[in-house]
């Protein structure tokens, strides 16, 4: 009896993992806040990035302010391969990354081990 | 908390448990306090050392993400919590497993962090290369100001032993300069008034005054840094597979772990403890980090190493493409040859022919023009005024001089021009000597001929032979006629010659070759941009400060053909290292997970969670070390 309950629990857990990680879920998005012809977004780095998708306006100088509050060394750098940026993120400090918004498009960023991702969308 | 602190905490608290594990079987020695001591030590480790794994895993989980921390946090938490339950129900405990796994994983991370810093070292060196101050002329005095305040046109004094602050031209004085940090050239270069100097290079013996021409982001160093930064953080197409795997890796491993547990517990009827140990071993041995680190670290070391040698590989895509090249096409002039042609023979009335030709060529931008002008200057001839100057594409130039129609161009491609038969014989004779012949035409009658030769570079033959040794087919592409081209090709052992190609058609020729081959094109980047872009790999050879940065996928700072060989060798080495890393990372997981799951338990092959943790720590570490070693291999 015990074994059957555990088997069911195990199978349920597998189903949950599949749904939780592989299912499509809403991603945290944010539009940049404009301030005297500049735009910026604060991004918290904790088990990933919040927000994960950032909308920027084309042609307006933009900065993303990353603050890492997670001590995982997976997240200790943020890499924008399109811009050649590889910024170290010391824990607890705000690090500013300048984004070139001259061309519209989608630019992905990732952690140094390419496990966590985020996206900048310039419109 | 810093990783090192977390590591030392867990190491110190794990040691007594390790000691007991080792000497207990021989002496029967037990930890004072037994399981209670273990519980206390492990609890501290879980709080201080493993805590960040757990919080990180939890915040990632809430965002529907997972990473290595998820596996470590889950694996150790399960072991820890089960052990507490076991302790109070008088069953065997596994506190030490949780403690050892945390220690090993942290050890791996501490070492890995150090190695990753070494891997990105080249970049830091480049950034610190520039001078901080400059002696700039202000109000007729040279004063020291920060480099950021130097503007174009400033006069700057450079003393012996100082770094040249920005790019510019020497206006007075001379010296020899060590340019190795930018060009990779180990011998100091002699510089006199009028010569270009590059920022960040070191002035050795003399002192001179230079005028700043490029400052800030425009300097060669700044551009090199920009390219290297982009290259080091670019992606290689080979990564796509790992990116896909990485996205599903951790959840898949979790599912495998649950299946492992269920199979051992339910279908094989083992105890919960045994089944748990196998499941935890699966979670702990799986290592997505090795996969994630395989490509970027090798790319970083490879491109950084290239930058030190004056070879800039723009990104991972180029690097991967360079690996499958089987044909390498060279532009002739300035690439295979010195690019400084000289007049060797003049047929006809020497003064008149040369004077007319030089007057016209003064207005031309053709590569042969400087040779004719230099010859005229040597003969001290006065140039005549030209009217209606026109360039006849693919043939030459024409214009009106003293009321007559004068043209200078290729001797064959214009039908209405009359030529004496003895001149025609001369043309063939000169061309057989690998000379370029231009005819000087006055009112549609060939007056005379000028023969020009551009000798191959000294090391051209060596470089070509090295490329053959790499298994590449070499092709020379030129606008010159077949005979001239053949003669040069023979001197340097080039396999195939495609001659009489108009500059605008070069890209089309490359495209044709690409139907059957993977083609690299080597050119000076000035008028080869379309061909450089068309080729699978465009290699732009620079000379001095004129780096053809946009044109090529690979930019060679020095004008040295041997660098083509080095660039390709470096690309191959780097790409092979990426493949090796990926193979290792994949095979490690592919073999490690089944062993940890107990698939081979029947033949006595099992892994305890702590050994699995050790293996995991060293799999990602070994990938990083393998990349760092790429910086030490012989090129």
PDB file of C-alpha atoms in Angstrom, chain A residues 39 56-60 82-83 99-107 120-123:
ATOM      1  CA  UNK A  39      15.814  55.516 -19.868  1.00  0.00           C
ATOM      2  CA  UNK A  56      13.558  50.091 -24.471  1.00  0.00           C
ATOM      3  CA  UNK A  57      12.804  52.964 -26.739  1.00  0.00           C
ATOM      4  CA  UNK A  58      14.964  53.292 -29.802  1.00  0.00           C
ATOM      5  CA  UNK A  59      17.494  56.098 -29.906  1.00  0.00           C
ATOM      6  CA  UNK A  60      17.250  57.037 -26.237  1.00  0.00           C
ATOM      7  CA  UNK A  82      25.815  41.364 -29.180  1.00  0.00           C
ATOM      8  CA  UNK A  83      27.484  44.290 -27.477  1.00  0.00           C
ATOM      9  CA  UNK A  99      22.834  49.584 -23.934  1.00  0.00           C
ATOM     10  CA  UNK A 100      23.195  50.833 -27.482  1.00  0.00           C
ATOM     11  CA  UNK A 101      19.639  51.561 -28.604  1.00  0.00           C
ATOM     12  CA  UNK A 102      20.507  52.872 -32.052  1.00  0.00           C
ATOM     13  CA  UNK A 103      19.232  49.742 -33.810  1.00  0.00           C
ATOM     14  CA  UNK A 104      15.868  48.144 -33.091  1.00  0.00           C
ATOM     15  CA  UNK A 105      15.906  44.442 -32.360  1.00  0.00           C
ATOM     16  CA  UNK A 106      16.056  41.791 -29.709  1.00  0.00           C
ATOM     17  CA  UNK A 107      19.246  41.356 -27.761  1.00  0.00           C
ATOM     18  CA  UNK A 120      16.297  43.538 -24.253  1.00  0.00           C
ATOM     19  CA  UNK A 121      13.817  44.587 -26.894  1.00  0.00           C
ATOM     20  CA  UNK A 122      14.548  47.895 -28.584  1.00  0.00           C
ATOM     21  CA  UNK A 123      11.565  49.377 -30.400  1.00  0.00           C
TER      22      UNK A 123
END
